[in-house]
PDB file of C-alpha atoms in Angstrom:
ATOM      1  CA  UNK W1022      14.537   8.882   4.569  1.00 69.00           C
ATOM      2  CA  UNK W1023      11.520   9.409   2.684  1.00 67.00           C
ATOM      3  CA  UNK W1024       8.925  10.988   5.181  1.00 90.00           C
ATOM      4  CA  UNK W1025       4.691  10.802   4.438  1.00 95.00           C
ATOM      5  CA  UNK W1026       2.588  12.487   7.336  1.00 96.00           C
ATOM      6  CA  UNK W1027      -0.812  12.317   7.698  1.00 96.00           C
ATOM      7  CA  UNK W1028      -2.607  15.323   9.943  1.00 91.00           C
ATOM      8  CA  UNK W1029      -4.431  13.142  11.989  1.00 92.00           C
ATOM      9  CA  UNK W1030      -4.250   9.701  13.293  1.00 93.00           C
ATOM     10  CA  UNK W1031      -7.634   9.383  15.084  1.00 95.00           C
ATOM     11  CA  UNK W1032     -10.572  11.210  13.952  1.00 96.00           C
ATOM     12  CA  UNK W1033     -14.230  11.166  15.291  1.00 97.00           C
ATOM     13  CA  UNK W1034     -16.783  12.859  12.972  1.00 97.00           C
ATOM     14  CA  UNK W1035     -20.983  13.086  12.810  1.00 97.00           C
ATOM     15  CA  UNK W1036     -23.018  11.724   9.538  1.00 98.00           C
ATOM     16  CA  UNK W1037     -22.910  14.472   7.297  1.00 97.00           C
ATOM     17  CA  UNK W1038     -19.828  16.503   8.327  1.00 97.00           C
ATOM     18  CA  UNK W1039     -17.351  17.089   5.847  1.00 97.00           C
ATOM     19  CA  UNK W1040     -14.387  15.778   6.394  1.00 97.00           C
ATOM     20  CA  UNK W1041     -10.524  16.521   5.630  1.00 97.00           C
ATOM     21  CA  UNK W1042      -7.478  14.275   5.800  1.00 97.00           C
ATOM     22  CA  UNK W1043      -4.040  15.757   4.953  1.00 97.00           C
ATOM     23  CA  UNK W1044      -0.968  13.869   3.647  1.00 97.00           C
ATOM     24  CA  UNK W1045       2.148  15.581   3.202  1.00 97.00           C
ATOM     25  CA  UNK W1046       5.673  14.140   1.771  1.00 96.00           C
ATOM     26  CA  UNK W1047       8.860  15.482   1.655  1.00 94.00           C
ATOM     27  CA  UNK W1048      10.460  14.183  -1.020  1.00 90.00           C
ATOM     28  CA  UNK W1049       9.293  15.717  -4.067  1.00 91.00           C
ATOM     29  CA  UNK W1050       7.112  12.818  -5.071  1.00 91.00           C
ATOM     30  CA  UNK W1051       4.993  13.185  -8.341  1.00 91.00           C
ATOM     31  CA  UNK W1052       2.517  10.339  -7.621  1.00 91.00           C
ATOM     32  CA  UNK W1053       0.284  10.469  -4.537  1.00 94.00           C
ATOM     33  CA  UNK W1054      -2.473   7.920  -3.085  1.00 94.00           C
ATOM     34  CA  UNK W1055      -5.123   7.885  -0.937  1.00 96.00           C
ATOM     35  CA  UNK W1056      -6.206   4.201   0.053  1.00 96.00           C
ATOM     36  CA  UNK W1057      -8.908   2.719   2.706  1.00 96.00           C
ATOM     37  CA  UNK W1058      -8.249  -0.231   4.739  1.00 95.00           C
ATOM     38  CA  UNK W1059     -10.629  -2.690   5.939  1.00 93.00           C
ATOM     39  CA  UNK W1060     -10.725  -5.705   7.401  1.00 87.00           C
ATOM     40  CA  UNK W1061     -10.862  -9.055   4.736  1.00 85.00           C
ATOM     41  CA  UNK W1062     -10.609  -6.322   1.937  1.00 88.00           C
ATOM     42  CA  UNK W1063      -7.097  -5.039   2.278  1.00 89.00           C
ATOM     43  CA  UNK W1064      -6.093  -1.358   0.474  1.00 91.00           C
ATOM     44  CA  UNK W1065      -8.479  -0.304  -2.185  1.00 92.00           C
ATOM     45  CA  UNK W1066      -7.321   2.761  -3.927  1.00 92.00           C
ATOM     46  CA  UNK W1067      -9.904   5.718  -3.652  1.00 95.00           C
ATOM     47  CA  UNK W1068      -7.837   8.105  -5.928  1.00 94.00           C
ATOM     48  CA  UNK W1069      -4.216   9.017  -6.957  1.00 92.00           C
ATOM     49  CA  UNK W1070      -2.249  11.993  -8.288  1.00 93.00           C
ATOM     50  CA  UNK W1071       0.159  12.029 -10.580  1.00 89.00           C
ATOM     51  CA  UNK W1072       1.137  15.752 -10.810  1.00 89.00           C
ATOM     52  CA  UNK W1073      -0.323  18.704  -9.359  1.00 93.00           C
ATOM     53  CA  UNK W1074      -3.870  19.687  -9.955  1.00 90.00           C
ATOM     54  CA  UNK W1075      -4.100  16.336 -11.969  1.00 90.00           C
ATOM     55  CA  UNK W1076      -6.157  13.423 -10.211  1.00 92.00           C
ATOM     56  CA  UNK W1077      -7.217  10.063 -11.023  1.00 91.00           C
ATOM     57  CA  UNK W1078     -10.175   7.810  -9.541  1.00 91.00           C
ATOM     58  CA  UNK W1079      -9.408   4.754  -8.375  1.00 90.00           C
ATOM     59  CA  UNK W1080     -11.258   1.652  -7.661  1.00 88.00           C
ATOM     60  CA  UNK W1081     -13.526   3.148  -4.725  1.00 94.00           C
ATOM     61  CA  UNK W1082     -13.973   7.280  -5.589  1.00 95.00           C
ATOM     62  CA  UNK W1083     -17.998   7.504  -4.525  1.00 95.00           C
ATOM     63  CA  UNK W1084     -19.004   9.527  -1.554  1.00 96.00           C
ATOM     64  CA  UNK W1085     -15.149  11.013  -2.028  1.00 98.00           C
ATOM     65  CA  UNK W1086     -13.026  14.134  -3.581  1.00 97.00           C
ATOM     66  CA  UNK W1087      -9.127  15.031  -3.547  1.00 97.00           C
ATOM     67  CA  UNK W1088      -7.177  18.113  -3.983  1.00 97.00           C
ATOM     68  CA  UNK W1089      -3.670  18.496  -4.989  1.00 96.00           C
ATOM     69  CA  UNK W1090      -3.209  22.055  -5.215  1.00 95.00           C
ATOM     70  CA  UNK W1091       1.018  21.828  -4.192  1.00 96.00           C
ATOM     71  CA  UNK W1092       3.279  18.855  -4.989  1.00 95.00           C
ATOM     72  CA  UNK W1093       3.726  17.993  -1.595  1.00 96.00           C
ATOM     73  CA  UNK W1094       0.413  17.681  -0.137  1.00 97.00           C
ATOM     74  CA  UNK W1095      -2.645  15.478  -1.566  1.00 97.00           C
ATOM     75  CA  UNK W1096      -6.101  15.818   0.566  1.00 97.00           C
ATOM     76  CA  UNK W1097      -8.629  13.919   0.470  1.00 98.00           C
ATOM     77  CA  UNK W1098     -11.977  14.785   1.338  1.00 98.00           C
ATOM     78  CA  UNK W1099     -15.323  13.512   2.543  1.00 97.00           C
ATOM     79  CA  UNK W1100     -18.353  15.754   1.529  1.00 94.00           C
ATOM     80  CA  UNK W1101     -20.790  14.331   4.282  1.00 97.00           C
ATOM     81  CA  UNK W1102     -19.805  11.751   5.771  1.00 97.00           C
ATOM     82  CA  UNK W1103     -21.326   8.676   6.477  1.00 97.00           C
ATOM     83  CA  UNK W1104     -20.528   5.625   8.572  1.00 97.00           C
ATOM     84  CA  UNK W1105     -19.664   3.509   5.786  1.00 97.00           C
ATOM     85  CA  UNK W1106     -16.685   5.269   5.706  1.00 98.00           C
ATOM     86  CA  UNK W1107     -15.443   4.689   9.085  1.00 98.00           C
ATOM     87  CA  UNK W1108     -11.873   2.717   8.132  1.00 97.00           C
ATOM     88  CA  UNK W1109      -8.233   3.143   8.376  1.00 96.00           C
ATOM     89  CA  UNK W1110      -7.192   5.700   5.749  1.00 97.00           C
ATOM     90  CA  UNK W1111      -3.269   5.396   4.363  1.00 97.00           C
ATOM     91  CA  UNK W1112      -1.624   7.841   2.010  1.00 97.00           C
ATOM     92  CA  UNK W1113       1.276   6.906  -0.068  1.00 94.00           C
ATOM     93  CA  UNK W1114       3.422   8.598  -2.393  1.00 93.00           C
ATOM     94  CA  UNK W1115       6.126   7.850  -5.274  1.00 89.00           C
ATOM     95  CA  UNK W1116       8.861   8.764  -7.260  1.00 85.00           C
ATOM     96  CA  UNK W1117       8.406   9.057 -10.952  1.00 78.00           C
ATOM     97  CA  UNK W1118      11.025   8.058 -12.497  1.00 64.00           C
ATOM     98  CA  UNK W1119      12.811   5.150 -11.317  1.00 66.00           C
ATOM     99  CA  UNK W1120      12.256   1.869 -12.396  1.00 65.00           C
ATOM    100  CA  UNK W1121      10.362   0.790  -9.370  1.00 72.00           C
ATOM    101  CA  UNK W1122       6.763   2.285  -8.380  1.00 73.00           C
ATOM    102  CA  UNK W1123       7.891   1.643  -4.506  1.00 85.00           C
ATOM    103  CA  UNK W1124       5.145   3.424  -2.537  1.00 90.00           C
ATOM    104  CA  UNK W1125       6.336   5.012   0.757  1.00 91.00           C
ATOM    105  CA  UNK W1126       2.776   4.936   3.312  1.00 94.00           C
ATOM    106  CA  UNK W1127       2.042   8.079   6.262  1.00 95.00           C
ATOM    107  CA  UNK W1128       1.160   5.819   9.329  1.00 94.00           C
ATOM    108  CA  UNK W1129      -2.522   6.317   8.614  1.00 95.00           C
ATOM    109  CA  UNK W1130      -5.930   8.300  10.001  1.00 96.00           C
ATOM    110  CA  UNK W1131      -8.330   6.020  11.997  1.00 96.00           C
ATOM    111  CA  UNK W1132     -11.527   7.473  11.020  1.00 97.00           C
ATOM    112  CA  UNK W1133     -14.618   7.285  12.604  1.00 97.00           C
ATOM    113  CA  UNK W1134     -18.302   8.445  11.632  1.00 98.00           C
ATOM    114  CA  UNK W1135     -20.950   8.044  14.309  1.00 97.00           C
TER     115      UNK W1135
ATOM    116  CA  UNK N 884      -8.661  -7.366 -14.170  1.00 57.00           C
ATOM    117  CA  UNK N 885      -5.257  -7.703 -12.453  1.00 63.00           C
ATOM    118  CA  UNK N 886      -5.724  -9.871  -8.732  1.00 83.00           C
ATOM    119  CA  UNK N 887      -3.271 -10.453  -5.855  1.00 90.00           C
ATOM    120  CA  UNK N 888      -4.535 -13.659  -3.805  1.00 93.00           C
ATOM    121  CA  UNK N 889      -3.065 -14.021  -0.307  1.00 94.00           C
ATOM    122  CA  UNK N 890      -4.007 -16.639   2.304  1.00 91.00           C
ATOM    123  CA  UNK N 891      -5.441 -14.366   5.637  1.00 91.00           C
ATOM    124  CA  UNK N 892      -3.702 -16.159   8.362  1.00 95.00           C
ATOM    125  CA  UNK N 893      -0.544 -17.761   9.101  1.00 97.00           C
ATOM    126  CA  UNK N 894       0.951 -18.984  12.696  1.00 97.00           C
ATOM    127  CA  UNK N 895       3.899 -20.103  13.340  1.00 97.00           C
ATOM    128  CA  UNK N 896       6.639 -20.866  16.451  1.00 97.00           C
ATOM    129  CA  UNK N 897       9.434 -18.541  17.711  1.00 97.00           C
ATOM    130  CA  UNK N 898      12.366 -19.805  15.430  1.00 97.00           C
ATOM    131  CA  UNK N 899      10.393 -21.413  13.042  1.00 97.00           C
ATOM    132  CA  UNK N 900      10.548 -20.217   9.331  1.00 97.00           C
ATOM    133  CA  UNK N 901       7.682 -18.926   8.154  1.00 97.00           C
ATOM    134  CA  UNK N 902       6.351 -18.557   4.574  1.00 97.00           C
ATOM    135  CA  UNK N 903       4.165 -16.612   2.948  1.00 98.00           C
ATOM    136  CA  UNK N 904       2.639 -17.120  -0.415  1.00 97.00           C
ATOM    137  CA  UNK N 905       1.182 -14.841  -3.185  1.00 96.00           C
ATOM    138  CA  UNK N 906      -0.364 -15.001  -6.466  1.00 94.00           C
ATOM    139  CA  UNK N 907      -0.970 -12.677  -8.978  1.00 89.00           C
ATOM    140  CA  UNK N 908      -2.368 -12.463 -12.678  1.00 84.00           C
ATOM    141  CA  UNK N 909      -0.702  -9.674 -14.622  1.00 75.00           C
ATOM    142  CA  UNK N 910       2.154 -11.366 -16.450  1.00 72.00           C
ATOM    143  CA  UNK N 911       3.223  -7.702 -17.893  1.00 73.00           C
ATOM    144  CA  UNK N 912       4.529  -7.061 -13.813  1.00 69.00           C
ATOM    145  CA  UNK N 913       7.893  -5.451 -13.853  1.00 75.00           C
ATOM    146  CA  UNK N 914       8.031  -5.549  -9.872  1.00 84.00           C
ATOM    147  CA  UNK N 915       6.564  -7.484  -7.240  1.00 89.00           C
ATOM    148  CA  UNK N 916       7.018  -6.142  -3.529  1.00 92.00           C
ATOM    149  CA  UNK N 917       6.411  -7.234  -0.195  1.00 95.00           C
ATOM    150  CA  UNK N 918       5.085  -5.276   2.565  1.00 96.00           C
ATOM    151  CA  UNK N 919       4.639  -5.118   6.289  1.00 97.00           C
ATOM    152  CA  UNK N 920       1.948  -3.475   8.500  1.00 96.00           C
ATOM    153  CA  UNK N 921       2.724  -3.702  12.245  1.00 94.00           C
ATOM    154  CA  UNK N 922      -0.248  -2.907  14.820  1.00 89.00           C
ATOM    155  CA  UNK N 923      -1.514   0.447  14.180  1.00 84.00           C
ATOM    156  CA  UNK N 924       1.177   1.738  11.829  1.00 88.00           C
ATOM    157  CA  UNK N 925       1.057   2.308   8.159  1.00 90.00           C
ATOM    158  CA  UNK N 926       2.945  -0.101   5.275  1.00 94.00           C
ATOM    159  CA  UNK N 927       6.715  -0.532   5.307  1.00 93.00           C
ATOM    160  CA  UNK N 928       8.555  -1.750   2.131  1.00 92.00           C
ATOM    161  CA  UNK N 929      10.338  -5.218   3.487  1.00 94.00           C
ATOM    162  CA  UNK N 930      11.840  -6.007  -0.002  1.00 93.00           C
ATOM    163  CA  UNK N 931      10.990  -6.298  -3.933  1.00 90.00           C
ATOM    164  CA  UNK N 932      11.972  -8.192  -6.609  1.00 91.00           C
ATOM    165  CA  UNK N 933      12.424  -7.757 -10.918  1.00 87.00           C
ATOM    166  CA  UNK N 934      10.319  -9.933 -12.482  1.00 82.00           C
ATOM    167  CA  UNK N 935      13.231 -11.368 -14.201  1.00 83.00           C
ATOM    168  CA  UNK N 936      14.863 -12.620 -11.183  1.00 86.00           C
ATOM    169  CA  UNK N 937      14.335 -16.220  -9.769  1.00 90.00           C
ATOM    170  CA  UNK N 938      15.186 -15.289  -6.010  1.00 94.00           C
ATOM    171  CA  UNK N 939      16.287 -12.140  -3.798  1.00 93.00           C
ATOM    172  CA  UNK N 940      18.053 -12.838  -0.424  1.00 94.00           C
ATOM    173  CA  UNK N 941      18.112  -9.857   1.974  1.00 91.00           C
ATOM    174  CA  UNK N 942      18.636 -11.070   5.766  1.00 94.00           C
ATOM    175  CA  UNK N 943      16.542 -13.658   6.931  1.00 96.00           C
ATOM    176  CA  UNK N 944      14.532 -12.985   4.142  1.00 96.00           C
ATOM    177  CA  UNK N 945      14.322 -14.507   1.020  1.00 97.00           C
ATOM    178  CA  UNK N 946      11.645 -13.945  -1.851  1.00 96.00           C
ATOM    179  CA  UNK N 947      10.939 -16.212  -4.464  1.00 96.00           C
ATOM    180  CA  UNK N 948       9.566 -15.774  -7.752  1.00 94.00           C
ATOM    181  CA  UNK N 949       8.124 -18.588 -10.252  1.00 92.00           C
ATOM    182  CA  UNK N 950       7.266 -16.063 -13.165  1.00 88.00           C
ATOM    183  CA  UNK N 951       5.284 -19.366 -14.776  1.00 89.00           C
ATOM    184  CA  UNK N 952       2.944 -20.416 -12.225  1.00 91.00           C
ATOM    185  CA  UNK N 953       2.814 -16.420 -11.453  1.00 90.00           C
ATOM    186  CA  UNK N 954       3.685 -17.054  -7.884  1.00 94.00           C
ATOM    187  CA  UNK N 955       5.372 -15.307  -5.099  1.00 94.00           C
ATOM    188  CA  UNK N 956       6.592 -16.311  -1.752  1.00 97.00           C
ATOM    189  CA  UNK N 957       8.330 -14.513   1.182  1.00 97.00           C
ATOM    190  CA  UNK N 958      10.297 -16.691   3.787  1.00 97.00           C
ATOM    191  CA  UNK N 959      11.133 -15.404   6.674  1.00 97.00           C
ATOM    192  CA  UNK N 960      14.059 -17.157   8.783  1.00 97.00           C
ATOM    193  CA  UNK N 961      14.398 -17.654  12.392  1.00 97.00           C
ATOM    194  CA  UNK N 962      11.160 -15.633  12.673  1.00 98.00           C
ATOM    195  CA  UNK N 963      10.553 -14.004  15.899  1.00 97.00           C
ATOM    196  CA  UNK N 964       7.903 -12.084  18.138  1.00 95.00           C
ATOM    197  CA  UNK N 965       8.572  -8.291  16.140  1.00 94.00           C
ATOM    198  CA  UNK N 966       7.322 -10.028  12.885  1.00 96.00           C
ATOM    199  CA  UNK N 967       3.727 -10.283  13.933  1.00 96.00           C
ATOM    200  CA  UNK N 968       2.500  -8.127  11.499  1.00 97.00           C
ATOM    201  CA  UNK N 969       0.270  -8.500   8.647  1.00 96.00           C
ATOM    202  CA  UNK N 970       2.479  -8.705   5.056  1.00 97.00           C
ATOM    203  CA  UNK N 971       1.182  -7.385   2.057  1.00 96.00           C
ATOM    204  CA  UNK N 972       2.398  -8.682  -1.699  1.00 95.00           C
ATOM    205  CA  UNK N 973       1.947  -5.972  -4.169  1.00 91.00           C
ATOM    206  CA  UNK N 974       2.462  -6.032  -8.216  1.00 87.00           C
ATOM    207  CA  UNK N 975       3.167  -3.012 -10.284  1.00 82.00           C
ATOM    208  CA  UNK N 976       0.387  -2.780 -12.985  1.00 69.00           C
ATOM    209  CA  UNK N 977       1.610  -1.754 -16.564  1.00 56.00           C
ATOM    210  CA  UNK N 978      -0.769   1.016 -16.291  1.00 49.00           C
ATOM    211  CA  UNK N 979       0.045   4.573 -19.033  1.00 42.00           C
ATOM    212  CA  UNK N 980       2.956   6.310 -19.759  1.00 40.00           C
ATOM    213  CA  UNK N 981       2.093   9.655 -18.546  1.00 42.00           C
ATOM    214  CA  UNK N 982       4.224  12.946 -18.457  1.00 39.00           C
ATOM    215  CA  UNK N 983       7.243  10.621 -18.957  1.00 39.00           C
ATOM    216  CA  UNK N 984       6.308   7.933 -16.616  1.00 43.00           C
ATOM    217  CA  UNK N 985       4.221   5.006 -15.317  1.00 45.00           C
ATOM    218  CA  UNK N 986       1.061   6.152 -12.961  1.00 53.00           C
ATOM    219  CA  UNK N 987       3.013   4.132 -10.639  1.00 63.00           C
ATOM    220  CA  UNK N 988       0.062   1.731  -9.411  1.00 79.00           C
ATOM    221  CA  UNK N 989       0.318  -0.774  -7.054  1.00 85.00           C
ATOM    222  CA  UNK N 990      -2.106  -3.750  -7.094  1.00 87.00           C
ATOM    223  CA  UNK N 991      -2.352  -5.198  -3.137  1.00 91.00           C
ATOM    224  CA  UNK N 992      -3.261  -8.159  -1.899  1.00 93.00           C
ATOM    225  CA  UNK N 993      -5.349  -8.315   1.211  1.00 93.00           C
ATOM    226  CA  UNK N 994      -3.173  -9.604   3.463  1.00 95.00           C
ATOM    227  CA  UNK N 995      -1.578 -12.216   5.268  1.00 96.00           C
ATOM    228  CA  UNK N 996      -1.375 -12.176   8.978  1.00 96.00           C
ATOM    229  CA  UNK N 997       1.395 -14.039  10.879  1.00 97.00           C
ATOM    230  CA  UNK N 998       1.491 -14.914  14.054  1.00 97.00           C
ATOM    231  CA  UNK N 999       4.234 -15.571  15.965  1.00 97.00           C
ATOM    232  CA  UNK N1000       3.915 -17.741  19.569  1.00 94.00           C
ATOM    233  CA  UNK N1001       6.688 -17.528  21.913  1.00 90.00           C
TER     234      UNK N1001
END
């Protein structure tokens, strides 16, 4: 079974602290995603990863950064937060190279910025 | 741009069937895929279907796909209490061909949210 863990799944944080979510998968996924939930908006894709050290913005990447720096884990990261960003945060990952682009979701980091 | 439409809601009675219906504008979509979020969890893959298929039957759930009118539509049998949840239809963009492969985006809609009274 295809395993995606995210460090945290509730997080409290001040305006203007920086921030750091983990995802980690264990099945030697290429592509990697970092999406925000919100209520009446459903996912929007903030950036994705298709190898290591590579990254691509997605629809929403302002007021955020990633790292992939191993294959396995894909971080994203909040410079200073702010409470706009309080949401649901899922990562995702996929396998390159099958005819599907199934994405396999972590159970997700409730975030909140006071 | 590509564009997933969902309705939000959708309530239904223990035993009922329940459908759920999705459109979705990029006719280039290889797969289409349904997903579930229960309370507090992340998505689940329920089931997907090739764009070149008329209808998938896994279960008590069947997905149907009119590849004209660009619209999808889960139906869920016999539904019970455990499939509250909100269910997600996804398409896969025909985004680059990098390093050998698609990018492997996903375009979601936002959401449909079924209910299920005892």
């Amino acid at each position: 079974d295809v395993k995606v863990t995210q460090s945290s799944r509730y997080l409290v944080k001040r305006t203007g602290e920086k921030v750091f979510l983990e995802c980690v998968q264990d099945m030697d996924h290429e592509n990697m995603f970092w999406y925000r939930q919100d209520p009446g908006l459903g996912l929007r894709l903030i950036y994705f990863s298709y190898d290591v050290k590579m990254k691509e913005k997605g629809d929403i990447p302002e007021g955020y950064s990633v790292s992939r720096e191993k294959k396995e884990r894909f971080s994203l990261i909040l410079e200073s937060a702010s409470t706009n960003q309080t949401s649901m945060y899922l990562c995702a990952s996929s396998f390159r190279g099958t005819p599907t682009d199934t994405q396999y979701f972590g159970p997700g980091t409730r975030l909140t910025v006071l | 741009g590509e564009d997933v439409e969902q309705s939000l809601f959708l309530s239904v009675r223990e035993g009922d069937s329940s459908v759920i219906n999705c459109t979705y504008t990029d006719s280039s979509s290889t797969y289409l895929y349904w997903y579930k979020q229960e309370p507090g969890a992340g998505l689940q893959l329920l089931t997907y279907i090739f764009s070149n298929m008329d209808m998938k039957q896994d279960q008590r759930l069947t997905v149907l796909l009119n590849k004209k009118d660009k619209h999808l539509s889960l139906r869920i049998a016999d539904t019970q209490t455990g499939d509250s949840a909100i269910y997600f239809c996804a398409e896969s963009i025909a985004g680059l061909m990098n390093y050998g492969g698609s990018q492997g985006n996903l375009i979601f809609g936002k959401g449909t949210k079924l209910s299920v009274k005892p």
